[in-house]
Amino acid sequence: MSVQQASKPKVAVSPLSLEDAKDPPLHLFKNKEPYTGTIVSVERIVGENAPGETCHIVIDHDGKVPYWEGQSYGIIPPGENPKKPGNPHNVRLYSIASTRYGDFFDGKTASFCVRRAVYYDPETGKEDPSKKGVCSNFLCDSKPGDKVQITGPSGKIMLLPENDPNATHIMIATGTGVAPYRGYLRRMFMENVPNFKFGGLAWLFLGVANKDSLLYDDEFSNYLQEYPDNFRFDRALSREQKNKSGGKMYVQDKIEEYSDEIFKLLDNGAHIYFCGLKGMMPGIQDTLKKVAELRGESWEEKLSQLKKNKQWHVEVY
């Protein structure tokens, strides 16, 4: 139910007062006074052959913690901080994977895309539960009705600029970094929002290990069928595809493949977004620098200009 597919016609939504706000909601709930939300559902969204487990988690906030697409919530897992006995755990930030209307289109839920963090001892190869991710395991193990402490919302870097409904948005993700883009794409292609009609181009690059690791693939594939002029989708499957040099196919290899087109779009004002593990950025930056030099451009100057024009959006962890 939660990971719904797009269908014709678009889902009509009753515009929230958020649509009229000039600025995004920020820090409505602080670490010392979080909001208590309720888990609605937890759904495994990867296949059997995916390395690791990724879950789609829907949380009910009853409309009390409104947000815009591209923002994050903080989650405080239960229990005490082992480094500060007697104190709660530190807040963990998660990008929100739904639009401001939530998965049920009523403005009362928010969704996360969470990979369960586990640790394997490099010598024995065995899982060490004492080093597993506290918050990701709490969320993936939670059941409908469980309570969850929420702070935020936070973040302005990944907000979707809507002043030009015909703009181009190039979205680059590794794994669960796809979360904010799911929100963008549902807003563009699934919801019938009276005051936002998207007529531009959304181009998603998603890097994962294999086909079983693809996230929200049915949803994105549906947009490809229904909006072929407005949506492009390129997958980089590192364990199943080879790049032009015969090595593993990573997201930066896909960027290199389409680099001429990407650079032209950036020159024409396209926005480019990066979300995922921070380890993705050096390889991507190296690729972009190499392409810029082949075009006789200085990457440092180009990057500086993109940042100045607010076309460059990065959120890595």
mmCIF file of C-alpha atoms in Angstrom:
data_model
loop_
_atom_site.group_PDB
_atom_site.id
_atom_site.type_symbol
_atom_site.label_atom_id
_atom_site.label_comp_id
_atom_site.label_asym_id
_atom_site.label_seq_id
_atom_site.Cartn_x
_atom_site.Cartn_y
_atom_site.Cartn_z
ATOM 1 C CA MET A 1 0.000 0.000 0.000
ATOM 2 C CA SER A 2 2.714 2.482 0.955
ATOM 3 C CA VAL A 3 4.993 2.051 -2.048
ATOM 4 C CA GLN A 4 2.210 2.857 -4.477
ATOM 5 C CA GLN A 5 2.757 2.994 -8.181
ATOM 6 C CA ALA A 6 1.851 5.989 -10.276
ATOM 7 C CA SER A 7 -1.320 5.661 -12.285
ATOM 8 C CA LYS A 8 -3.507 7.781 -14.525
ATOM 9 C CA PRO A 9 -4.986 10.116 -13.587
ATOM 10 C CA LYS A 10 -2.689 11.730 -11.032
ATOM 11 C CA VAL A 11 -3.677 11.568 -7.379
ATOM 12 C CA ALA A 12 -5.629 14.684 -6.427
ATOM 13 C CA VAL A 13 -4.348 16.277 -3.227
ATOM 14 C CA SER A 14 -5.963 18.959 -1.117
ATOM 15 C CA PRO A 15 -3.316 21.702 -1.009
ATOM 16 C CA LEU A 16 -1.779 22.044 2.432
ATOM 17 C CA SER A 17 -1.109 25.502 3.856
ATOM 18 C CA LEU A 18 2.542 24.546 3.240
ATOM 19 C CA GLU A 19 1.967 25.321 -0.438
ATOM 20 C CA ASP A 20 1.531 29.020 0.408
ATOM 21 C CA ALA A 21 4.562 29.271 2.700
ATOM 22 C CA LYS A 22 7.488 31.324 1.403
ATOM 23 C CA ASP A 23 10.038 29.400 3.479
ATOM 24 C CA PRO A 24 10.300 25.745 4.476
ATOM 25 C CA PRO A 25 9.407 24.661 8.014
ATOM 26 C CA LEU A 26 12.594 24.307 10.080
ATOM 27 C CA HIS A 27 13.415 22.861 13.534
ATOM 28 C CA LEU A 28 9.828 22.736 14.798
ATOM 29 C CA PHE A 29 10.911 20.059 17.281
ATOM 30 C CA LYS A 30 14.271 20.227 19.052
ATOM 31 C CA ASN A 31 16.420 17.417 20.447
ATOM 32 C CA LYS A 32 15.324 18.080 24.016
ATOM 33 C CA GLU A 33 11.633 18.194 23.126
ATOM 34 C CA PRO A 34 11.064 15.784 20.219
ATOM 35 C CA TYR A 35 7.689 14.929 18.715
ATOM 36 C CA THR A 36 6.398 11.408 19.350
ATOM 37 C CA GLY A 37 5.324 9.869 16.071
ATOM 38 C CA THR A 38 3.903 6.408 15.391
ATOM 39 C CA ILE A 39 5.201 3.723 13.033
ATOM 40 C CA VAL A 40 2.566 2.950 10.375
ATOM 41 C CA SER A 41 4.426 0.287 8.389
ATOM 42 C CA VAL A 42 7.858 -1.258 7.792
ATOM 43 C CA GLU A 43 8.362 -2.991 4.448
ATOM 44 C CA ARG A 44 11.469 -4.697 3.075
ATOM 45 C CA ILE A 45 11.952 -3.287 -0.418
ATOM 46 C CA VAL A 46 14.932 -5.239 -1.778
ATOM 47 C CA GLY A 47 15.077 -8.747 -3.222
ATOM 48 C CA GLU A 48 16.704 -11.877 -1.805
ATOM 49 C CA ASN A 49 20.020 -11.327 -3.586
ATOM 50 C CA ALA A 50 20.545 -7.764 -2.399
ATOM 51 C CA PRO A 51 23.536 -7.369 -0.090
ATOM 52 C CA GLY A 52 21.976 -6.124 3.137
ATOM 53 C CA GLU A 53 18.393 -5.177 3.939
ATOM 54 C CA THR A 54 16.668 -1.905 3.056
ATOM 55 C CA CYS A 55 13.243 -0.985 4.414
ATOM 56 C CA HIS A 56 10.596 1.572 3.498
ATOM 57 C CA ILE A 57 9.240 2.973 6.758
ATOM 58 C CA VAL A 58 6.120 5.122 7.074
ATOM 59 C CA ILE A 59 5.721 7.278 10.198
ATOM 60 C CA ASP A 60 2.543 9.086 11.262
ATOM 61 C CA HIS A 61 3.239 12.648 12.487
ATOM 62 C CA ASP A 62 -0.445 13.693 12.418
ATOM 63 C CA GLY A 63 0.431 16.813 10.417
ATOM 64 C CA LYS A 64 2.368 18.237 13.387
ATOM 65 C CA VAL A 65 5.841 17.961 11.786
ATOM 66 C CA PRO A 66 5.282 19.330 8.259
ATOM 67 C CA TYR A 67 8.176 19.357 5.789
ATOM 68 C CA TRP A 68 9.113 20.084 2.187
ATOM 69 C CA GLU A 69 10.579 17.591 -0.276
ATOM 70 C CA GLY A 70 14.341 17.266 0.237
ATOM 71 C CA GLN A 71 14.273 17.889 4.001
ATOM 72 C CA SER A 72 15.303 15.477 6.764
ATOM 73 C CA TYR A 73 13.942 14.355 10.116
ATOM 74 C CA GLY A 74 16.097 13.541 13.110
ATOM 75 C CA ILE A 75 15.342 10.304 14.946
ATOM 76 C CA ILE A 76 16.349 9.635 18.557
ATOM 77 C CA PRO A 77 16.497 5.857 19.070
ATOM 78 C CA PRO A 78 15.327 4.535 22.452
ATOM 79 C CA GLY A 79 17.819 3.689 25.151
ATOM 80 C CA GLU A 80 20.767 5.554 26.603
ATOM 81 C CA ASN A 81 23.904 6.825 24.962
ATOM 82 C CA PRO A 82 26.757 4.415 25.838
ATOM 83 C CA LYS A 83 29.233 7.290 25.627
ATOM 84 C CA LYS A 84 27.123 9.498 27.915
ATOM 85 C CA PRO A 85 25.379 7.220 30.440
ATOM 86 C CA GLY A 86 22.030 8.592 31.585
ATOM 87 C CA ASN A 87 21.601 10.624 28.396
ATOM 88 C CA PRO A 88 19.555 9.724 25.314
ATOM 89 C CA HIS A 89 21.208 8.615 22.096
ATOM 90 C CA ASN A 90 22.431 11.219 19.637
ATOM 91 C CA VAL A 91 20.023 12.237 16.885
ATOM 92 C CA ARG A 92 20.377 10.439 13.531
ATOM 93 C CA LEU A 93 19.299 12.309 10.401
ATOM 94 C CA TYR A 94 17.271 10.612 7.661
ATOM 95 C CA SER A 95 16.279 12.126 4.339
ATOM 96 C CA ILE A 96 12.518 12.038 3.893
ATOM 97 C CA ALA A 97 11.438 9.778 1.011
ATOM 98 C CA SER A 98 7.922 11.165 0.514
ATOM 99 C CA THR A 99 6.332 14.421 -0.581
ATOM 100 C CA ARG A 100 4.864 16.830 1.955
ATOM 101 C CA TYR A 101 1.551 14.964 1.451
ATOM 102 C CA GLY A 102 3.044 11.638 2.579
ATOM 103 C CA ASP A 103 2.391 8.201 1.142
ATOM 104 C CA PHE A 104 -1.331 8.484 1.857
ATOM 105 C CA PHE A 105 -1.677 11.999 0.391
ATOM 106 C CA ASP A 106 -3.188 13.546 3.532
ATOM 107 C CA GLY A 107 -0.169 15.442 4.875
ATOM 108 C CA LYS A 108 0.050 13.268 7.996
ATOM 109 C CA THR A 109 2.880 10.831 7.278
ATOM 110 C CA ALA A 110 6.548 10.859 6.292
ATOM 111 C CA SER A 111 8.575 7.990 4.838
ATOM 112 C CA PHE A 112 12.181 6.864 5.192
ATOM 113 C CA CYS A 113 14.344 4.572 3.104
ATOM 114 C CA VAL A 114 16.643 2.871 5.633
ATOM 115 C CA ARG A 115 19.389 0.310 5.124
ATOM 116 C CA ARG A 116 19.989 -1.836 8.172
ATOM 117 C CA ALA A 117 23.582 -1.161 9.306
ATOM 118 C CA VAL A 118 25.371 -4.340 10.372
ATOM 119 C CA TYR A 119 29.050 -4.949 11.085
ATOM 120 C CA TYR A 120 31.047 -7.969 9.976
ATOM 121 C CA ASP A 121 34.343 -8.783 11.655
ATOM 122 C CA PRO A 122 36.977 -8.637 8.884
ATOM 123 C CA GLU A 123 38.919 -11.554 10.407
ATOM 124 C CA THR A 124 36.124 -14.018 11.168
ATOM 125 C CA GLY A 125 33.597 -12.771 8.603
ATOM 126 C CA LYS A 126 30.935 -13.102 11.288
ATOM 127 C CA GLU A 127 28.371 -10.471 12.175
ATOM 128 C CA ASP A 128 29.112 -8.576 15.386
ATOM 129 C CA PRO A 129 25.744 -7.461 16.864
ATOM 130 C CA SER A 130 27.521 -5.223 19.404
ATOM 131 C CA LYS A 131 28.591 -2.930 16.555
ATOM 132 C CA LYS A 132 25.368 -2.796 14.560
ATOM 133 C CA GLY A 133 23.762 0.553 13.741
ATOM 134 C CA VAL A 134 21.544 1.491 16.682
ATOM 135 C CA CYS A 135 18.999 3.632 14.855
ATOM 136 C CA SER A 136 18.756 1.788 11.533
ATOM 137 C CA ASN A 137 18.133 -1.512 13.336
ATOM 138 C CA PHE A 138 15.588 0.119 15.657
ATOM 139 C CA LEU A 139 13.678 1.475 12.642
ATOM 140 C CA CYS A 140 13.897 -1.718 10.552
ATOM 141 C CA ASP A 141 12.827 -3.850 13.542
ATOM 142 C CA SER A 142 9.950 -1.574 14.553
ATOM 143 C CA LYS A 143 6.316 -2.648 14.246
ATOM 144 C CA PRO A 144 3.133 -0.716 13.400
ATOM 145 C CA GLY A 145 2.031 1.205 16.485
ATOM 146 C CA ASP A 146 5.552 1.600 17.912
ATOM 147 C CA LYS A 147 6.452 5.131 19.000
ATOM 148 C CA VAL A 148 9.347 7.087 17.532
ATOM 149 C CA GLN A 149 10.998 10.342 18.682
ATOM 150 C CA ILE A 150 11.244 12.869 15.842
ATOM 151 C CA THR A 151 13.143 16.172 15.609
ATOM 152 C CA GLY A 152 13.215 18.705 12.789
ATOM 153 C CA PRO A 153 12.509 19.029 9.994
ATOM 154 C CA SER A 154 15.918 20.287 8.877
ATOM 155 C CA GLY A 155 17.783 21.102 5.702
ATOM 156 C CA LYS A 156 17.561 23.600 2.859
ATOM 157 C CA ILE A 157 20.294 22.325 0.527
ATOM 158 C CA MET A 158 18.191 19.639 -1.166
ATOM 159 C CA LEU A 159 14.961 21.612 -1.497
ATOM 160 C CA LEU A 160 13.443 21.360 -4.953
ATOM 161 C CA PRO A 161 13.525 24.813 -6.559
ATOM 162 C CA GLU A 162 10.035 25.352 -7.963
ATOM 163 C CA ASN A 163 10.333 28.884 -9.331
ATOM 164 C CA ASP A 164 10.760 27.397 -12.821
ATOM 165 C CA PRO A 165 8.409 24.430 -13.439
ATOM 166 C CA ASN A 166 10.230 23.714 -16.727
ATOM 167 C CA ALA A 167 13.718 23.395 -15.193
ATOM 168 C CA THR A 168 15.989 20.362 -15.589
ATOM 169 C CA HIS A 169 16.864 18.379 -12.462
ATOM 170 C CA ILE A 170 19.737 15.851 -12.638
ATOM 171 C CA MET A 171 19.589 13.558 -9.589
ATOM 172 C CA ILE A 172 22.489 11.289 -8.663
ATOM 173 C CA ALA A 173 22.128 8.710 -5.880
ATOM 174 C CA THR A 174 23.827 5.705 -4.396
ATOM 175 C CA GLY A 175 21.544 3.325 -2.507
ATOM 176 C CA THR A 176 19.272 4.938 0.051
ATOM 177 C CA GLY A 177 20.431 8.351 -1.207
ATOM 178 C CA VAL A 178 17.511 7.964 -3.612
ATOM 179 C CA ALA A 179 15.148 8.967 -0.762
ATOM 180 C CA PRO A 180 14.732 12.700 -1.504
ATOM 181 C CA TYR A 181 14.351 12.001 -5.231
ATOM 182 C CA ARG A 182 11.416 9.704 -4.589
ATOM 183 C CA GLY A 183 9.736 12.724 -2.972
ATOM 184 C CA TYR A 184 10.600 15.006 -5.896
ATOM 185 C CA LEU A 185 9.352 12.501 -8.471
ATOM 186 C CA ARG A 186 6.074 11.787 -6.703
ATOM 187 C CA ARG A 187 5.456 15.540 -6.591
ATOM 188 C CA MET A 188 6.312 15.908 -10.272
ATOM 189 C CA PHE A 189 4.565 12.841 -11.670
ATOM 190 C CA MET A 190 2.202 11.221 -9.169
ATOM 191 C CA GLU A 191 0.365 14.042 -7.410
ATOM 192 C CA ASN A 192 -1.974 16.551 -8.961
ATOM 193 C CA VAL A 193 -0.876 19.612 -7.000
ATOM 194 C CA PRO A 194 -2.955 22.578 -8.230
ATOM 195 C CA ASN A 195 -0.147 25.140 -8.042
ATOM 196 C CA PHE A 196 2.770 22.963 -9.218
ATOM 197 C CA LYS A 197 2.717 21.586 -12.752
ATOM 198 C CA PHE A 198 6.059 20.097 -13.765
ATOM 199 C CA GLY A 199 6.945 20.457 -17.440
ATOM 200 C CA GLY A 200 10.734 20.141 -17.293
ATOM 201 C CA LEU A 201 13.134 17.191 -17.287
ATOM 202 C CA ALA A 202 13.960 14.979 -14.295
ATOM 203 C CA TRP A 203 16.927 12.662 -14.897
ATOM 204 C CA LEU A 204 17.738 10.081 -12.223
ATOM 205 C CA PHE A 205 21.015 8.154 -11.935
ATOM 206 C CA LEU A 206 20.887 5.392 -9.312
ATOM 207 C CA GLY A 207 23.878 3.273 -8.313
ATOM 208 C CA VAL A 208 23.283 -0.020 -6.438
ATOM 209 C CA ALA A 209 24.906 -3.481 -6.331
ATOM 210 C CA ASN A 210 22.473 -5.498 -8.446
ATOM 211 C CA LYS A 211 18.894 -5.707 -9.749
ATOM 212 C CA ASP A 212 17.645 -7.014 -6.396
ATOM 213 C CA SER A 213 19.024 -3.860 -4.737
ATOM 214 C CA LEU A 214 17.059 -1.417 -6.904
ATOM 215 C CA LEU A 215 14.818 0.828 -4.798
ATOM 216 C CA TYR A 216 11.323 1.975 -5.878
ATOM 217 C CA ASP A 217 12.060 0.579 -9.334
ATOM 218 C CA ASP A 218 8.401 -0.130 -10.201
ATOM 219 C CA GLU A 219 7.463 3.428 -9.293
ATOM 220 C CA PHE A 220 10.276 4.976 -11.377
ATOM 221 C CA SER A 221 9.708 2.607 -14.320
ATOM 222 C CA ASN A 222 6.072 3.665 -14.372
ATOM 223 C CA TYR A 223 7.037 7.337 -14.698
ATOM 224 C CA LEU A 224 9.252 6.359 -17.654
ATOM 225 C CA GLN A 225 6.245 4.834 -19.378
ATOM 226 C CA GLU A 226 3.860 7.661 -18.594
ATOM 227 C CA TYR A 227 6.161 10.690 -18.904
ATOM 228 C CA PRO A 228 8.845 9.709 -21.444
ATOM 229 C CA ASP A 229 9.447 13.360 -22.390
ATOM 230 C CA ASN A 230 9.943 14.489 -18.800
ATOM 231 C CA PHE A 231 11.748 11.612 -17.073
ATOM 232 C CA ARG A 232 14.943 9.677 -17.740
ATOM 233 C CA PHE A 233 16.318 6.896 -15.542
ATOM 234 C CA ASP A 234 19.789 5.339 -15.656
ATOM 235 C CA ARG A 235 20.784 2.494 -13.354
ATOM 236 C CA ALA A 236 24.389 1.578 -12.487
ATOM 237 C CA LEU A 237 24.562 -2.002 -11.165
ATOM 238 C CA SER A 238 28.122 -2.497 -9.900
ATOM 239 C CA ARG A 239 27.943 -6.290 -9.585
ATOM 240 C CA GLU A 240 26.120 -6.931 -12.857
ATOM 241 C CA GLN A 241 27.296 -4.327 -15.359
ATOM 242 C CA LYS A 242 30.719 -3.423 -16.712
ATOM 243 C CA ASN A 243 31.943 0.074 -17.565
ATOM 244 C CA LYS A 244 33.743 0.835 -20.841
ATOM 245 C CA SER A 245 37.089 -0.227 -19.313
ATOM 246 C CA GLY A 246 35.696 -3.590 -18.262
ATOM 247 C CA GLY A 247 35.545 -2.670 -14.557
ATOM 248 C CA LYS A 248 32.506 -2.453 -12.304
ATOM 249 C CA MET A 249 29.816 0.001 -13.365
ATOM 250 C CA TYR A 250 29.461 2.788 -10.813
ATOM 251 C CA VAL A 251 27.290 5.857 -10.971
ATOM 252 C CA GLN A 252 30.266 8.036 -12.049
ATOM 253 C CA ASP A 253 30.724 5.764 -15.096
ATOM 254 C CA LYS A 254 27.148 6.511 -16.140
ATOM 255 C CA ILE A 255 27.805 10.227 -15.648
ATOM 256 C CA GLU A 256 30.882 9.964 -17.861
ATOM 257 C CA GLU A 257 28.823 8.138 -20.497
ATOM 258 C CA TYR A 258 26.396 11.073 -20.738
ATOM 259 C CA SER A 259 28.881 13.800 -19.773
ATOM 260 C CA ASP A 260 28.499 15.952 -22.904
ATOM 261 C CA GLU A 261 24.760 16.112 -22.448
ATOM 262 C CA ILE A 262 25.025 16.733 -18.700
ATOM 263 C CA PHE A 263 27.492 19.601 -19.168
ATOM 264 C CA LYS A 264 25.256 21.204 -21.808
ATOM 265 C CA LEU A 265 22.266 20.973 -19.478
ATOM 266 C CA LEU A 266 24.291 22.524 -16.631
ATOM 267 C CA ASP A 267 25.385 25.335 -18.966
ATOM 268 C CA ASN A 268 21.678 25.940 -19.612
ATOM 269 C CA GLY A 269 20.843 26.231 -15.906
ATOM 270 C CA ALA A 270 20.059 22.631 -14.868
ATOM 271 C CA HIS A 271 20.161 21.761 -11.170
ATOM 272 C CA ILE A 272 22.317 18.799 -10.134
ATOM 273 C CA TYR A 273 21.838 16.869 -6.873
ATOM 274 C CA PHE A 274 24.006 14.281 -5.120
ATOM 275 C CA CYS A 275 22.751 12.139 -2.253
ATOM 276 C CA GLY A 276 24.202 8.993 -0.699
ATOM 277 C CA LEU A 277 27.372 7.812 0.992
ATOM 278 C CA LYS A 278 30.071 10.494 1.088
ATOM 279 C CA GLY A 279 32.446 8.011 -0.549
ATOM 280 C CA MET A 280 30.569 8.562 -3.820
ATOM 281 C CA MET A 281 31.750 12.156 -4.202
ATOM 282 C CA PRO A 282 35.516 11.834 -4.912
ATOM 283 C CA GLY A 283 34.935 9.475 -7.856
ATOM 284 C CA ILE A 284 32.182 11.695 -9.248
ATOM 285 C CA GLN A 285 34.255 14.870 -8.818
ATOM 286 C CA ASP A 286 37.226 13.195 -10.562
ATOM 287 C CA THR A 287 34.983 12.205 -13.467
ATOM 288 C CA LEU A 288 33.517 15.700 -13.807
ATOM 289 C CA LYS A 289 36.979 17.264 -13.616
ATOM 290 C CA LYS A 290 38.293 14.911 -16.323
ATOM 291 C CA VAL A 291 35.329 15.725 -18.581
ATOM 292 C CA ALA A 292 35.715 19.478 -18.002
ATOM 293 C CA GLU A 293 39.408 19.314 -18.930
ATOM 294 C CA LEU A 294 38.625 17.382 -22.125
ATOM 295 C CA ARG A 295 36.238 20.208 -22.987
ATOM 296 C CA GLY A 296 38.965 22.777 -22.313
ATOM 297 C CA GLU A 297 37.239 24.076 -19.174
ATOM 298 C CA SER A 298 38.471 24.554 -15.624
ATOM 299 C CA TRP A 299 36.397 22.336 -13.321
ATOM 300 C CA GLU A 300 37.206 24.524 -10.299
ATOM 301 C CA GLU A 301 35.808 27.597 -12.082
ATOM 302 C CA LYS A 302 32.777 25.704 -13.350
ATOM 303 C CA LEU A 303 32.026 24.267 -9.898
ATOM 304 C CA SER A 304 32.373 27.711 -8.340
ATOM 305 C CA GLN A 305 29.885 29.090 -10.882
ATOM 306 C CA LEU A 306 27.405 26.252 -10.300
ATOM 307 C CA LYS A 307 27.514 26.877 -6.541
ATOM 308 C CA LYS A 308 27.132 30.620 -7.064
ATOM 309 C CA ASN A 309 24.086 30.019 -9.290
ATOM 310 C CA LYS A 310 22.622 27.611 -6.663
ATOM 311 C CA GLN A 311 22.597 24.775 -9.208
ATOM 312 C CA TRP A 312 24.785 22.450 -7.068
ATOM 313 C CA HIS A 313 23.071 20.482 -4.257
ATOM 314 C CA VAL A 314 24.982 17.926 -2.149
ATOM 315 C CA GLU A 315 23.853 15.884 0.845
ATOM 316 C CA VAL A 316 26.111 12.979 1.694
ATOM 317 C CA TYR A 317 26.637 11.005 4.885
#
